[in-house]
Amino acid sequence: MATQITTGTSELRDITKMERIGAHSHIRGLGLDDRLEPRENSQGMVGQAKARKAAGMILKMVQEGRIAGRAMLFAGPPSTGKTAIALGMAQTLGPDVPFTMIAASEVFSLSMSKTEALTQAFRRSIGVRIKEETEIIEGEVVEIQIDRSLTGATKTGKLTIKTTDMETIYDLGNKMIDALSKEKVTAGDVISIDKTSGKVTKLGRSFARSRDYDAMGADTRFVQCPEGEIQKRKEVVHTVSLHEIDVINSRTQGFLALFAGDTGEIKPELRNQINAKVAEWREEGKAEIIPGVLFIDEVHMLDIECFSFLNRALENELAPLVIMASNRGVARIRGTNLYSPHGLPPDLLDRVLIVSTQPYTSDDIKHIIKIRCEEEDVTLTERALDILTHLAADTTLRYVLNLISCAQMLAKKRKSEIVEEVDIRRVYSYFFDEKRSVEWIKEQQHRLVSEEGVDFEPASKPTGKAPAQVEAMDES
Ligand SMILES: Nc1ncnc2c1ncn2[C@@H]1O[C@H](COP(=O)(O)OP(=O)(O)OP(=O)(O)O)[C@@H](O)[C@H]1O
Ligand SMILES: [Mg+2]
């Protein structure tokens, strides 16, 4: 293979997409105990016990590396916690297992083909844990001696470094002198030098020298002089995703593209080369594959081409666990005239494990409202909490959660720290929920601008009233 595949890990910092959606910031995990039983109210999660347990079981299998290339679908009415549970899963997985979250519609809005966008999402969700051995020089600096030439263009020097057992003198080149002076290394510092990259790290000051200087900054760290050999081999482990390796190695892009997020399309040949290289590393015991999780929210927004791509991609050897969520019942499969449960084609449905989320009881709703109030730093009176709980049963959980911060705003205007019944009543009159909005629109129908043929009452068939009136007018 001609191309050199690198992982770029020495430069790569943590660039995982930060996901902090306000609506779910109270979710800190799935709230399960060690036996995977859902706790009543834990880590911001309430109720929805079966779905949470199912999610926990799947996670356990992912963590043990037992499954990959499987798919799971959360199906249920709006605001029953599908997205919340997925985010809880992400939090439970820990930093080393990749979790990618996309909304299905993102696939259409990027400046690349749908399948490329999905492929990138898949490869983002596969981690490669790479073990690298590097040689380091570690010890306490005894002396640094630098000689500059008359013009200052060339520098030479000597570094004397010791451990408790030995002492060695190294000749220093230009680059090394620059690195040492940049870190302001002086005698008495304990340093570590990476031999391959030449990176100098200051570990602290030696205890033996602690009495030499009285005026030390408060942040000065004292460490013991290292023992044993000066040159050591050290194993470092880092995890990168396949997608990151792709981007770093695509010549037109380079790893800066990762920070810009503008990665464009990546050639399939390059991906094949990378797969082959990773397989080689695996055989040599240098790398380990960590299948992660890909979450596709609102999955019914994908179209038939994406679905057939998913069918194939799930069977790929390097496939993550794919979790999908949909709030549709029987719906049209995008890109066809066919109707199917959850808007997913039957052959894909056949491959997924379906977990359903149930509507919440009023006790659960009360708990969720309480949790959100803590998160948003809002204090409610008991009465206000009861009203909100009642309201949620009539309207939706989301509507009520949105009212909380608005009510707090009104309370503050009254110069009260506590949200009371009157604040809730006022925001309720300011902001409509969907039901009231539709009713109001129906009342105002003759004044609103509408497109011909739009029916404001989706449940009923067009009444045909309007044409009848027209006819009547014609007759008169
Ligand atoms: N079990 C739960 N515990 C705590 N909070 C929850 C729970 N379920 C849902 N929530 C909160 O309720 C709100 C609505 O839930 P979520 O967005 O997860 O619904 P959804 O099922 O994804 O709905 P949609 O189908 O409309 O996308 C969110 O703010 C979420 O954090
Ligand atoms: Mg959702």
Short mmCIF file of C-alpha atoms in Angstrom, two decimals, residues 54 58 67-75 122 294 296 299 302 306-307 310-312 314-315 320-326 340-356:
data_model
loop_
_atom_site.label_atom_id
_atom_site.label_comp_id
_atom_site.label_asym_id
_atom_site.label_seq_id
_atom_site.Cartn_x
_atom_site.Cartn_y
_atom_site.Cartn_z
CA ALA A 54 -34.63 -2.14 27.41
CA ILE A 58 -28.82 -2.95 24.94
CA ILE A 67 -23.37 -6.54 19.63
CA ALA A 68 -22.85 -4.33 16.67
CA GLY A 69 -24.72 -3.95 13.47
CA ARG A 70 -28.07 -4.18 15.22
CA ALA A 71 -30.84 -1.67 15.13
CA MET A 72 -33.44 -0.59 17.64
CA LEU A 73 -36.45 1.66 17.26
CA PHE A 74 -38.13 3.77 19.93
CA ALA A 75 -41.71 4.24 18.84
CA PHE A 122 -21.83 5.45 10.66
CA LEU A 294 -25.58 5.99 16.15
CA ILE A 296 -31.13 8.77 14.25
CA VAL A 299 -36.20 8.51 11.44
CA LEU A 302 -35.44 9.48 5.81
CA CYS A 306 -31.65 6.00 2.75
CA PHE A 307 -33.62 3.08 4.14
CA LEU A 310 -29.37 1.36 6.06
CA ASN A 311 -30.38 -2.22 5.33
CA ARG A 312 -27.06 -2.84 3.65
CA LEU A 314 -26.25 -2.66 9.05
CA GLU A 315 -24.84 -5.86 7.64
CA PRO A 320 -22.35 0.44 15.09
CA LEU A 321 -25.54 -0.09 17.02
CA VAL A 322 -28.17 2.03 15.31
CA ILE A 323 -30.96 3.49 17.44
CA MET A 324 -33.88 5.21 15.78
CA ALA A 325 -36.86 7.13 17.08
CA SER A 326 -40.18 7.86 15.45
CA SER A 340 -46.12 1.39 6.60
CA PRO A 341 -45.94 1.35 10.43
CA HIS A 342 -43.77 4.20 11.82
CA GLY A 343 -43.00 5.31 8.24
CA LEU A 344 -40.30 2.63 7.94
CA PRO A 345 -40.27 0.01 5.15
CA PRO A 346 -41.16 -3.54 6.29
CA ASP A 347 -37.77 -5.00 5.43
CA LEU A 348 -36.05 -2.53 7.74
CA LEU A 349 -38.69 -2.99 10.45
CA ASP A 350 -37.94 -6.68 10.27
CA ARG A 351 -34.34 -6.02 11.26
CA VAL A 352 -35.04 -3.76 14.26
CA LEU A 353 -36.00 -4.40 17.86
CA ILE A 354 -38.93 -2.13 18.64
CA VAL A 355 -39.34 -0.53 22.06
CA SER A 356 -42.49 1.46 22.66
#
